[in-house]
Coordinates of C-alpha atoms in Angstrom, one line a residue:
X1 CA 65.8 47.7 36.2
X2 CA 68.4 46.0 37.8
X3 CA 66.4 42.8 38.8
X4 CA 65.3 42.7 35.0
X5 CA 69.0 42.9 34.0
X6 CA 69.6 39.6 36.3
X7 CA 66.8 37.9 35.0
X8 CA 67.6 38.5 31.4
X9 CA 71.8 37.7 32.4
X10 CA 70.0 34.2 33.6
X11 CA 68.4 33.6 30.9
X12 CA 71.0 33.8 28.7
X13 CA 73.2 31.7 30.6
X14 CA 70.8 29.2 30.5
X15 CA 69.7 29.0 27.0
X16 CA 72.6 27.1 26.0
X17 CA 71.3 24.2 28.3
X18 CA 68.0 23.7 26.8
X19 CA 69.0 21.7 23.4
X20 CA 70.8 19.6 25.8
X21 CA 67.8 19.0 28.7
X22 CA 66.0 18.7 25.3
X23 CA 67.9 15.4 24.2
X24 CA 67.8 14.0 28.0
X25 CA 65.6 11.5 26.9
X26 CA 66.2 9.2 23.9
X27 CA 63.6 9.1 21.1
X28 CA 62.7 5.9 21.3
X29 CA 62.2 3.7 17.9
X30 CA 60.9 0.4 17.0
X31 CA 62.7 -1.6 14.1
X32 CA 62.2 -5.5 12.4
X33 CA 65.2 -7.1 12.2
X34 CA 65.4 -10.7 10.6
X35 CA 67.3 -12.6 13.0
X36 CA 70.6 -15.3 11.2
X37 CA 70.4 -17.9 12.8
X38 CA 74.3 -18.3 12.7
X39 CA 74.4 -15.2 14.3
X40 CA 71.7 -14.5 16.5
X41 CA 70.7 -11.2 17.8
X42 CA 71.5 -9.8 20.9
X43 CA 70.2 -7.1 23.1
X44 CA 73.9 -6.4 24.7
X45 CA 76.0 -6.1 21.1
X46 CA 78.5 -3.5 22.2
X47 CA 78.4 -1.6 18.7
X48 CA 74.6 -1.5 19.2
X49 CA 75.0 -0.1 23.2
X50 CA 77.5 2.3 22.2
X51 CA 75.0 3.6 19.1
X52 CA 72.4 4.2 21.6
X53 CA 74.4 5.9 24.0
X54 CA 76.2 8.2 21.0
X55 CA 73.3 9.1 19.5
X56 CA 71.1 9.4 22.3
X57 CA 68.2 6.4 21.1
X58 CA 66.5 3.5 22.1
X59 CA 66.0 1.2 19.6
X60 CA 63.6 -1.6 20.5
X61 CA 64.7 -4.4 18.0
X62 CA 62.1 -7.2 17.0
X63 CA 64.3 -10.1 15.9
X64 CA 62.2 -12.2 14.0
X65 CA 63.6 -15.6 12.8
X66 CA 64.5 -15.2 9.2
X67 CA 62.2 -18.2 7.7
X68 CA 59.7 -15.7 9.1
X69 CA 60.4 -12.2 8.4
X70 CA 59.0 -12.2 5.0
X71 CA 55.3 -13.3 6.2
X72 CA 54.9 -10.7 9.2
X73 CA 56.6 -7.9 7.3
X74 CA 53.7 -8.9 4.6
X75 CA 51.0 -9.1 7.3
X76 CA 52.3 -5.4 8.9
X77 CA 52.5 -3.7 5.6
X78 CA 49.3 -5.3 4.1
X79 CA 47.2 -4.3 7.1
X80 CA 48.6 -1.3 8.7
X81 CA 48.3 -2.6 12.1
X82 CA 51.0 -3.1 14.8
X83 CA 53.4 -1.9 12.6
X84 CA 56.8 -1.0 13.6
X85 CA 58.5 2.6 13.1
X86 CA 61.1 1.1 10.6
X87 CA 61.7 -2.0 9.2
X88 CA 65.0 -2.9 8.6
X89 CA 66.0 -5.5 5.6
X90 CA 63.6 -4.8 2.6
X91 CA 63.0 -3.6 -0.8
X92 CA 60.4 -2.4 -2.7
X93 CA 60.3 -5.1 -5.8
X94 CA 58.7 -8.3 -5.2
X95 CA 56.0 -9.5 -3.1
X96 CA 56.3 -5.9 -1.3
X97 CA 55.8 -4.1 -4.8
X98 CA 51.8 -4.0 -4.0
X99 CA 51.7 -2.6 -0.7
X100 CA 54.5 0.2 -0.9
X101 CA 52.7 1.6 -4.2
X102 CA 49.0 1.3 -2.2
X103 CA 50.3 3.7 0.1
X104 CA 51.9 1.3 2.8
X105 CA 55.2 2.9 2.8
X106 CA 56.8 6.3 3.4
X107 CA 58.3 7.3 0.0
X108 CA 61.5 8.5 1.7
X109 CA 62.9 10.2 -1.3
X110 CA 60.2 13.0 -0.3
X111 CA 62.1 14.2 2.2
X112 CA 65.9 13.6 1.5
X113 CA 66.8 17.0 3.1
X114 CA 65.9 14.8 6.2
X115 CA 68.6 12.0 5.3
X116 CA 72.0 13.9 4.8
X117 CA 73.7 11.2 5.8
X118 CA 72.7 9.1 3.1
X119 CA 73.1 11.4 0.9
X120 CA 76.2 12.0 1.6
X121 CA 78.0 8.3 1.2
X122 CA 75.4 7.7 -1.9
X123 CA 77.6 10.9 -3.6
X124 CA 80.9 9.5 -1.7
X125 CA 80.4 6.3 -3.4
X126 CA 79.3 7.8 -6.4
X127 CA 75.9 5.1 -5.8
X128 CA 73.8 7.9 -7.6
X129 CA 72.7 6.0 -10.4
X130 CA 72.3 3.0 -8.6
X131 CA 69.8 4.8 -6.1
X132 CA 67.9 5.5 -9.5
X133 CA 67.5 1.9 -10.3
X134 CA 65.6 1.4 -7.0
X135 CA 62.7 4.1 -8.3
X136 CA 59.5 2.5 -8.7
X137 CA 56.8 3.8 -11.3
X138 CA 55.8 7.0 -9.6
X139 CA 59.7 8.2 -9.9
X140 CA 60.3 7.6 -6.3
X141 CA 62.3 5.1 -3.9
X142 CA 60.4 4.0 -0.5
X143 CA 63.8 2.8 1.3
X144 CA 67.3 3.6 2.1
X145 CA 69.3 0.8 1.2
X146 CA 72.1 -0.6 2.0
X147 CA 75.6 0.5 0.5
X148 CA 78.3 -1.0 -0.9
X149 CA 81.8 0.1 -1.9
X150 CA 82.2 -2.9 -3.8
X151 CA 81.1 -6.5 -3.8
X152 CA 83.0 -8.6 -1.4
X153 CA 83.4 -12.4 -2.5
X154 CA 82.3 -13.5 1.4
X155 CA 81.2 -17.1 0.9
X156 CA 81.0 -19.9 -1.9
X157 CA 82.3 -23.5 -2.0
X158 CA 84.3 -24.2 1.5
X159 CA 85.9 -27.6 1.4
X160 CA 88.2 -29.4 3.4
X161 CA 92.0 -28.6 1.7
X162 CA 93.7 -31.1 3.6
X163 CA 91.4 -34.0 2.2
X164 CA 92.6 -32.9 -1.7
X165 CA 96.1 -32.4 -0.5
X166 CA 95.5 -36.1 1.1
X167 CA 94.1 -37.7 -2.5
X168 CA 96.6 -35.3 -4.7
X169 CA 93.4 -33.5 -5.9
X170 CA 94.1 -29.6 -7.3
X171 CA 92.1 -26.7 -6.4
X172 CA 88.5 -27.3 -8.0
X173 CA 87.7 -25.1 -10.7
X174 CA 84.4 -26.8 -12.0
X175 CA 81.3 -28.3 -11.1
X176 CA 82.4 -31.8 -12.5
X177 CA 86.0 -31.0 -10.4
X178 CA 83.6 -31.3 -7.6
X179 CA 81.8 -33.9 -8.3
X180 CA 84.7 -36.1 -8.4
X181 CA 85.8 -35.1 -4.9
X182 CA 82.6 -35.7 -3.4
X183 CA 82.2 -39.0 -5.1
X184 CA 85.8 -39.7 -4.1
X185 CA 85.0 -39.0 -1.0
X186 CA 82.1 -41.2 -0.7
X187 CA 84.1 -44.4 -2.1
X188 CA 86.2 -43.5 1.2
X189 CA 83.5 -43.1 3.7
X190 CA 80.8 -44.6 2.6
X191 CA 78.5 -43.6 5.5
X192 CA 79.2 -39.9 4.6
X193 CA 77.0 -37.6 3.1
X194 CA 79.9 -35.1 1.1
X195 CA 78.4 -31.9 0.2
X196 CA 75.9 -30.7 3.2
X197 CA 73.8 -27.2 3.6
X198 CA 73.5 -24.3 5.3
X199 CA 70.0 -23.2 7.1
X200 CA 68.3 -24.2 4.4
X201 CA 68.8 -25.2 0.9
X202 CA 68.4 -21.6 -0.9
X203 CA 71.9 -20.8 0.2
X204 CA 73.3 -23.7 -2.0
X205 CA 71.0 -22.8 -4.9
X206 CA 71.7 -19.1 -4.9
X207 CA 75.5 -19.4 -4.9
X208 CA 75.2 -22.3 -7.3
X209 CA 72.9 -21.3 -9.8
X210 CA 74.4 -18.6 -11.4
X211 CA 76.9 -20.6 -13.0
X212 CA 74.4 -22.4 -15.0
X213 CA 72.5 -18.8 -16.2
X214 CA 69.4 -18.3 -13.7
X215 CA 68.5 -17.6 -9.8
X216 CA 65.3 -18.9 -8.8
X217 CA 63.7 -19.7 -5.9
X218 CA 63.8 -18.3 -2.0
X219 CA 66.7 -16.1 -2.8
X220 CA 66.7 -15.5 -6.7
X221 CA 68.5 -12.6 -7.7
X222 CA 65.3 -10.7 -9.3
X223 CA 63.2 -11.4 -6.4
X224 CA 60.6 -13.0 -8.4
X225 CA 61.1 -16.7 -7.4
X226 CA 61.1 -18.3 -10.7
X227 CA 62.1 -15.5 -13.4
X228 CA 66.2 -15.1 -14.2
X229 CA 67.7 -12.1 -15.8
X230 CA 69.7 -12.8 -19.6
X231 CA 72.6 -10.7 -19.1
X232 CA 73.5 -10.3 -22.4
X233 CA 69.8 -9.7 -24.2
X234 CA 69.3 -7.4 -21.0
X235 CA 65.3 -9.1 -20.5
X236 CA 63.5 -11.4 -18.3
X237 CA 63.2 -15.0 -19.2
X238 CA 61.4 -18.0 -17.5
X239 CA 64.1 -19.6 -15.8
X240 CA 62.1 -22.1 -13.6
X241 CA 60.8 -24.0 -16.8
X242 CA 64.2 -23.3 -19.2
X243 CA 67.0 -26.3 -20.3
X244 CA 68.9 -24.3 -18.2
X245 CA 67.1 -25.1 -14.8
X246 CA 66.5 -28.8 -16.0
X247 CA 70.3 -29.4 -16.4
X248 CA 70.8 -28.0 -13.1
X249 CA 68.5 -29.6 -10.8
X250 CA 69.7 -32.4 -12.6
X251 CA 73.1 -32.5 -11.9
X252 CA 72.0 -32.1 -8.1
X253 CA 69.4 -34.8 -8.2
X254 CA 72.3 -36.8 -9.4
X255 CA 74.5 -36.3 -6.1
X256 CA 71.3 -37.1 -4.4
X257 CA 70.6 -40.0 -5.8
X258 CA 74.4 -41.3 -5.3
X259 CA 74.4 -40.2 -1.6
X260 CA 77.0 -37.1 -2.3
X261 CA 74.4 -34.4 -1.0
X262 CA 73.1 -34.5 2.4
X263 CA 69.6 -34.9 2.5
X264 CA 69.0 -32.9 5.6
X265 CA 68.7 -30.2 3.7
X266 CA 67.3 -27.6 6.3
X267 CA 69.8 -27.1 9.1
X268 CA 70.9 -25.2 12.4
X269 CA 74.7 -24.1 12.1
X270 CA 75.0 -26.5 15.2
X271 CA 74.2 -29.3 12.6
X272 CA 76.4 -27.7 10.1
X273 CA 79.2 -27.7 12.2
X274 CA 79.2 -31.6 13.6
X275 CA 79.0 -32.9 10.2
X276 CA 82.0 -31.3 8.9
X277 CA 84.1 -31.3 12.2
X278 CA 83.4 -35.2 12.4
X279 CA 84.4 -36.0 8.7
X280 CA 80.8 -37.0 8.0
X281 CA 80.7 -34.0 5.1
X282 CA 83.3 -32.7 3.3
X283 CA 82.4 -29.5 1.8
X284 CA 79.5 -27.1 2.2
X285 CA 77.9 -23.7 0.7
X286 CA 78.9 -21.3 3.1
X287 CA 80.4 -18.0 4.4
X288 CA 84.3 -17.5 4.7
X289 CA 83.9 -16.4 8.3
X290 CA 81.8 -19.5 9.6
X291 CA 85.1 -21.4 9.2
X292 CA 86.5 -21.0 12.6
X293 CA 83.5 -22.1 14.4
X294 CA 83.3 -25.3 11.8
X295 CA 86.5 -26.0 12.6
X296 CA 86.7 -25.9 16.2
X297 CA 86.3 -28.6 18.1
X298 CA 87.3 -31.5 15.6
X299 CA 89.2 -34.5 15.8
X300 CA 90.5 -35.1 12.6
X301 CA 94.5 -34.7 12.8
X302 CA 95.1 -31.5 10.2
X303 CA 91.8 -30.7 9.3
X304 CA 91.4 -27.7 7.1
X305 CA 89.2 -25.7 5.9
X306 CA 89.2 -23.4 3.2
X307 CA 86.8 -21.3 0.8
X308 CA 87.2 -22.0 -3.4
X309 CA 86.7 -19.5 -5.6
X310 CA 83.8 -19.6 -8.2
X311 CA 83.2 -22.6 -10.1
X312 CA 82.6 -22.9 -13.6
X313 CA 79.5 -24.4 -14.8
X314 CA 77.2 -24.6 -18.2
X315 CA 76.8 -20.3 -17.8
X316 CA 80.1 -19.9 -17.0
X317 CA 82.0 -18.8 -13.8
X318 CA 79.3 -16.9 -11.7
X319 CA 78.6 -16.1 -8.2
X320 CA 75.1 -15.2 -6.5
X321 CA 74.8 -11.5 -7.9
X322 CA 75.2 -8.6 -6.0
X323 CA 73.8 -5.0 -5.6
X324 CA 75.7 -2.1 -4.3
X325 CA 72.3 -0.7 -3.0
X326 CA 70.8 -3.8 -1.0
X327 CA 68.0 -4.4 0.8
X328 CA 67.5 -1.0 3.1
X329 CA 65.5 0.6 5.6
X330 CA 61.8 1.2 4.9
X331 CA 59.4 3.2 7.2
X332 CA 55.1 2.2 7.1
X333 CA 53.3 5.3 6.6
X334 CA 51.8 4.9 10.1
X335 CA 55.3 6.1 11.4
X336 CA 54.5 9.4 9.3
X337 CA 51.4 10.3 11.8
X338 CA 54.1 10.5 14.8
X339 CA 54.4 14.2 15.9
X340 CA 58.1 13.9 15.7
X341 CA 58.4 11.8 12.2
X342 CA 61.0 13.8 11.0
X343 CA 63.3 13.3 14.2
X344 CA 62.4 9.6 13.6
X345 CA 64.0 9.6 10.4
X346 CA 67.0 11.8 10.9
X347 CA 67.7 9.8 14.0
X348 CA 67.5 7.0 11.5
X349 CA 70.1 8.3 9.2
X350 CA 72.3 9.7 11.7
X351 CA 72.8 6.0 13.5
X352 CA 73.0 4.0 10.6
X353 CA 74.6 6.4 7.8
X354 CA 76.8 9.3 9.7
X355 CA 80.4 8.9 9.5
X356 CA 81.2 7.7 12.8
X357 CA 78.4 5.7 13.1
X358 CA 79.6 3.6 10.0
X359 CA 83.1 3.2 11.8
X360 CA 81.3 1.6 14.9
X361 CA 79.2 -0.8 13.0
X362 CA 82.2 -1.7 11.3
X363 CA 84.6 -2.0 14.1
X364 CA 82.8 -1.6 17.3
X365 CA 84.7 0.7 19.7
X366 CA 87.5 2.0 19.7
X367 CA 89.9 1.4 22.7
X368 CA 87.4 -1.4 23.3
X369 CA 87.5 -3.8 20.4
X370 CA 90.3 -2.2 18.9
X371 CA 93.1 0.5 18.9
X372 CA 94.8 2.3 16.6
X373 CA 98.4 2.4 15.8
X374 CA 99.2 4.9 13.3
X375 CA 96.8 3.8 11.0
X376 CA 96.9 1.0 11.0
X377 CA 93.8 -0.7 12.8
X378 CA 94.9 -3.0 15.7
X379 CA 92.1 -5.4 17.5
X380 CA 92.4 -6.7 20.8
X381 CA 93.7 -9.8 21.8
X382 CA 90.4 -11.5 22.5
X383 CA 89.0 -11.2 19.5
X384 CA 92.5 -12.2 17.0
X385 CA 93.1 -15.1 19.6
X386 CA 89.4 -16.4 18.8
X387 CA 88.7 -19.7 17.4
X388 CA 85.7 -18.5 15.2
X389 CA 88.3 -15.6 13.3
X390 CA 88.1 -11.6 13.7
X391 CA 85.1 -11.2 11.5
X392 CA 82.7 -13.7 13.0
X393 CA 83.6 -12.9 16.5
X394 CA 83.0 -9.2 15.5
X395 CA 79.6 -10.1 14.5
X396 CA 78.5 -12.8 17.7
X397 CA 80.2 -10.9 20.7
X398 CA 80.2 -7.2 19.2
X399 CA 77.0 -6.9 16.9
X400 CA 79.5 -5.4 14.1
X401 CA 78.3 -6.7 10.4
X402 CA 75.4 -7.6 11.5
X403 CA 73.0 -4.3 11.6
X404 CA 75.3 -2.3 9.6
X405 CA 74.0 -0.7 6.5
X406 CA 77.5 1.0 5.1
X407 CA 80.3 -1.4 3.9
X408 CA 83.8 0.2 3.0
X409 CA 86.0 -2.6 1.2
X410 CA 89.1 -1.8 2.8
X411 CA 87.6 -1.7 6.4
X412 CA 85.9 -5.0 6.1
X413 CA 89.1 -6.0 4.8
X414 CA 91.1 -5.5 8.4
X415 CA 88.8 -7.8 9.7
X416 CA 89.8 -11.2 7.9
X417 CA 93.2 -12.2 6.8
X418 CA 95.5 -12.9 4.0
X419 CA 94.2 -15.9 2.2
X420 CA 90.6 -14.0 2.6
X421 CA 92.0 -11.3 0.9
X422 CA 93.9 -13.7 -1.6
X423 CA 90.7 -15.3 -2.6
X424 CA 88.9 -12.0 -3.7
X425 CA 91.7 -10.9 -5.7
X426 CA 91.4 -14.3 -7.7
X427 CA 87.4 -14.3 -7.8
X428 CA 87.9 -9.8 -9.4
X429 CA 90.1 -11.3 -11.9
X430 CA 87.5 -13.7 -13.3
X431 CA 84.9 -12.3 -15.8
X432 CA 81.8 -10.7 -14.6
X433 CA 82.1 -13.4 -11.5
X434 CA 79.5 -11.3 -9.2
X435 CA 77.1 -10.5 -12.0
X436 CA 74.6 -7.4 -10.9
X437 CA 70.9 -7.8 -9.5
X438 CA 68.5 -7.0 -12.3
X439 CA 66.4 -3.9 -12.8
X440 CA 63.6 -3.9 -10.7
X441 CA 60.6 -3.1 -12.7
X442 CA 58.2 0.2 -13.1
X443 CA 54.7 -1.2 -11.9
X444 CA 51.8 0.5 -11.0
X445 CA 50.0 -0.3 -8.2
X446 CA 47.4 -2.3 -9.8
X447 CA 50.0 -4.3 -12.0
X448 CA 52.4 -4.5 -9.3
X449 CA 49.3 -6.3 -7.2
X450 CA 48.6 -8.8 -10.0
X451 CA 52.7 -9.6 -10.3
X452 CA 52.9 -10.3 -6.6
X453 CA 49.4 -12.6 -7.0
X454 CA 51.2 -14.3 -9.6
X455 CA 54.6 -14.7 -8.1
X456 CA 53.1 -16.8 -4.9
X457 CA 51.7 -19.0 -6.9
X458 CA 54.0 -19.4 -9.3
X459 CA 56.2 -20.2 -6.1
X460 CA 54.2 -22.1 -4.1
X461 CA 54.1 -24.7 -7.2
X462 CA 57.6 -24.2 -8.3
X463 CA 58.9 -25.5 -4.4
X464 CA 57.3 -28.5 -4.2
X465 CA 58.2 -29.5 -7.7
X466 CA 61.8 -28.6 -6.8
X467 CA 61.9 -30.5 -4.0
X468 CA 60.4 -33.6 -5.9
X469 CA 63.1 -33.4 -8.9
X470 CA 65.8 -33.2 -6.5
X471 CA 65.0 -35.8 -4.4
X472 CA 63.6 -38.2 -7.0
X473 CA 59.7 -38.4 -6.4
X474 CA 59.6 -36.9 -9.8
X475 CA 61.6 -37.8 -12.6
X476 CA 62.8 -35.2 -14.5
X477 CA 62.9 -36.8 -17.5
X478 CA 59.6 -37.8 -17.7
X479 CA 57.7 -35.5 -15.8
X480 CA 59.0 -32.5 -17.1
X481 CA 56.7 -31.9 -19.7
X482 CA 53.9 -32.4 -17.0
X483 CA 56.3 -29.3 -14.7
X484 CA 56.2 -26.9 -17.3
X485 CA 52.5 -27.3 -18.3
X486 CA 51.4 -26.6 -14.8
X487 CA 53.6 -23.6 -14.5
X488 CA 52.3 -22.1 -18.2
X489 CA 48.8 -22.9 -16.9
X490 CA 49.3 -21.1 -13.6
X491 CA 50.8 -18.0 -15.7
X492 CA 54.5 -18.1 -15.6
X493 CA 54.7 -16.5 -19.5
X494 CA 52.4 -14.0 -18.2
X495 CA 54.4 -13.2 -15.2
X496 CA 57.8 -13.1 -17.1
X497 CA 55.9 -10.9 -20.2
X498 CA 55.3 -8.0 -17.3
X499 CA 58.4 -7.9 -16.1
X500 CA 59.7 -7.3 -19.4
X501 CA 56.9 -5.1 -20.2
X502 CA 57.6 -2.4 -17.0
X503 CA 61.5 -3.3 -16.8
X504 CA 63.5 0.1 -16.7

């Protein structure tokens, strides 16, 4: 009796220890990431180490470039082979649409007692309607997205403030404003190429674009490549072949023509950087925290940078839309056959969507990359003495911003300073300036199949006749008829008649 007593007094003292021998070993998970080029991955982030370590997980992180992130996610979810546990940066609508409703993805929304996490800033944020919008035809939603407070005004026209304050030019406020300080501009350095890109040319055209009515192309707002959303008739229209397109590719085939728009139009931020620090481009499509890096290292006595808010065009004062549920994480159903699936997925949750793990991804860690006095949020001297700004310096030495997939206003807010915060309360008192994404539409699997077959071609053909009108192989004038046949014959009505058909 008495040796049973010990053995059972053991065992009690011990039982507290197994949930912790238990977690010893971090689950480990495999994730896509697509990989900025302006701020490429790395495997020692500090926000990402300390995740691991707090959580207790070892995420293996593919960074693929992002020109290519698109095809392999297509190739993983159209085959089912190789595929990763997670994949990070996706939605459902689009050229995805097919797959997920085939059976390629995990519909998450099956097991939301799995993601309280989520759920919890979704209600916090009061997101739930938004969530709803991300429902495909079968009533449920295949990723957790990304969540935003509100819509931060992050990047638009930067352009060098000391060269209007040199020529007594005011603030621009419209696209012909600019026009006349690029051509200015020109007439002064006539070896300059005023108004250069950002990785590639999508980046101009989606924070462009809006003020003349549509998004089309790489990054279009609907994610169909050459449909546009009519905000106040609340339908699709076919925005690659409207006036509205022609007047805008116009008006940028015109600073082509006249030398006011670089022609290298696909660029590292390397590339970015030289021409603007050397004088040889004046203003650029960009984000408000690449400014510090653009501006280091140049010559030019008082150069300044500084980001403009949205310029008015034809459609009015608009800026690339925005979602407050973004592009999320998405598991392939192969990740449902692992034995521990649901530890997967609340691992998942926990790292990216718990409370503190928000904070980190935010901020990094604290006593590390910041302190706190009162409550006031105080970062260390290395980082508010960089070059490059707080934010960006957050994002390249700490991995903050970068894999984060909560984003509370006021927080991001600490990280940039008072003409940042300046500029956004001038963009929130324009009208409607950061429009929303449109619906994504209800398709079955078999129409969501024919869509996606019709997209890529639709976009294949709309690229290279993009290209051509901007850069003059084509002339828009006469060959536009010629544009808009091809597209009708390859099925853009078609295309834009289902998405109006299955919008919700």
């Amino acid at each position: 009796m008495k040796k049973l007593l010990i053995l059972l007094l053991v065992c009690m003292m011990l039982l507290p220890l197994i949930p912790v021998m238990a977690e010893e070993t971090p689950i480990t998970i495999s994730l896509y990431y697509s990989d900025n080029p302006t701020l490429p991955f790395r495997e020692d982030w500090p926000a990402l180490r300390a995740i691991q370590e707090k959580y207790n997980v070892k995420l293996n992180i593919e960074a693929i470039p992002m020109a290519d992130f698109a095809t392999k996610v297509t190739l993983a979810l159209s085959t089912g082979e190789n595929t990763p546990d997670a994949i990070r940066g996706v939605s459902s609508a689009g050229q995805y649409a097919p797959f997920v409703l085939n059976g390629a993805a995990v519909p998450i929304s099956d097991y939301t007692e799995w993601t309280p996490n989520f759920n919890a800033r979704v209600e916090e944020l009061g997101l739930q309607a938004d969530l709803e919008s991300i429902r495909l035809s079968d009533g449920k939603y295949y990723y957790l997205p990304m969540l935003w407070e509100k819509p931060i005004y992050d990047g638009g026209l930067i352009l060098r403030e000391d060269y209007l304050e040199k020529k007594g030019f005011a603030a621009p406020k419209t696209f012909d404003d600019l026009y006349q300080i690029l051509k200015a501009y020109k007439e002064d350095y006539p070896d300059s190429l005023p108004l250069t890109t950002i990785i590639n040319p999508g980046v101009l055209y989606r924070m462009t674009m809006p003020s003349w009515g549509i998004s089309v192309g790489q990054y279009s707002a609907s994610g169909t490549s050459v449909l546009s959303w009519d905000y106040s008739k609340k339908e699709y229209f076919a925005a690659a072949i409207s006036e509205q397109y022609k007047d805008y590719i116009s008006f940028f085939a015109r600073l082509y023509a006249e030398g006011l728009l670089d022609p290298e139009m696909k660029q590292d931020d390397t590339s970015t950087a030289r021409k603007l620090a050397t004088g040889q481009a004046v203003a650029t499509y960009g984000y408000y925290d690449q400014i510090g890096g653009w501006t280091d290292g140049t010559e030019i006595e008082g150069f300044k940078l500084n980001l403009y808010p949205v310029l008015t065009g034809p459609g009015g004062a608009h800026h690339q839309p925005r979602s407050r549920v973004g592009t999320g994480i998405m598991f392939p159903i192969g990740t449902a056959a692992r034995p521990d699936f649901e530890q997967v997925v609340r691992k998942l949750d926990e790292v990216f969507y718990s409370e503190e793990a928000v904070k980190i991804w935010c901020l990094g860690i604290e006593g590390e990359s910041y302190t706190m006095d009162g409550d006031r949020i105080v970062f260390a001297d290395d980082i508010t003495s960089s070059p490059a700004g707080v934010f960006k310096t957050m994002q390249n030495a700490y991995g903050c911003g970068t894999i984060q997939m909560v984003w509370y206003l006021d927080m991001e807010m600490t990280k940039y300073d008072e003409n940042f915060a300046a500029i956004n309360a001038a963009v929130a008192q324009m009208d409607n300036a950061i429009q929303p994404v449109p619906p994504t539409p209800f398709f079955d699997d078999l129409t969501a199949e024919e869509a996606a077959l019709l997209q890529t071609t639709l976009y294949d053909a709309f690229e290279v006749w993009n290209d051509a009108f901007l850069t003059g192989k084509k002339s828009i004038e006469a060959d536009w008829d010629a544009y808009v046949q091809e597209m009708t014959d390859k099925g853009i009505e078609k295309f834009c008649a289902l998405y109006n058909e299955y919008k919700h």
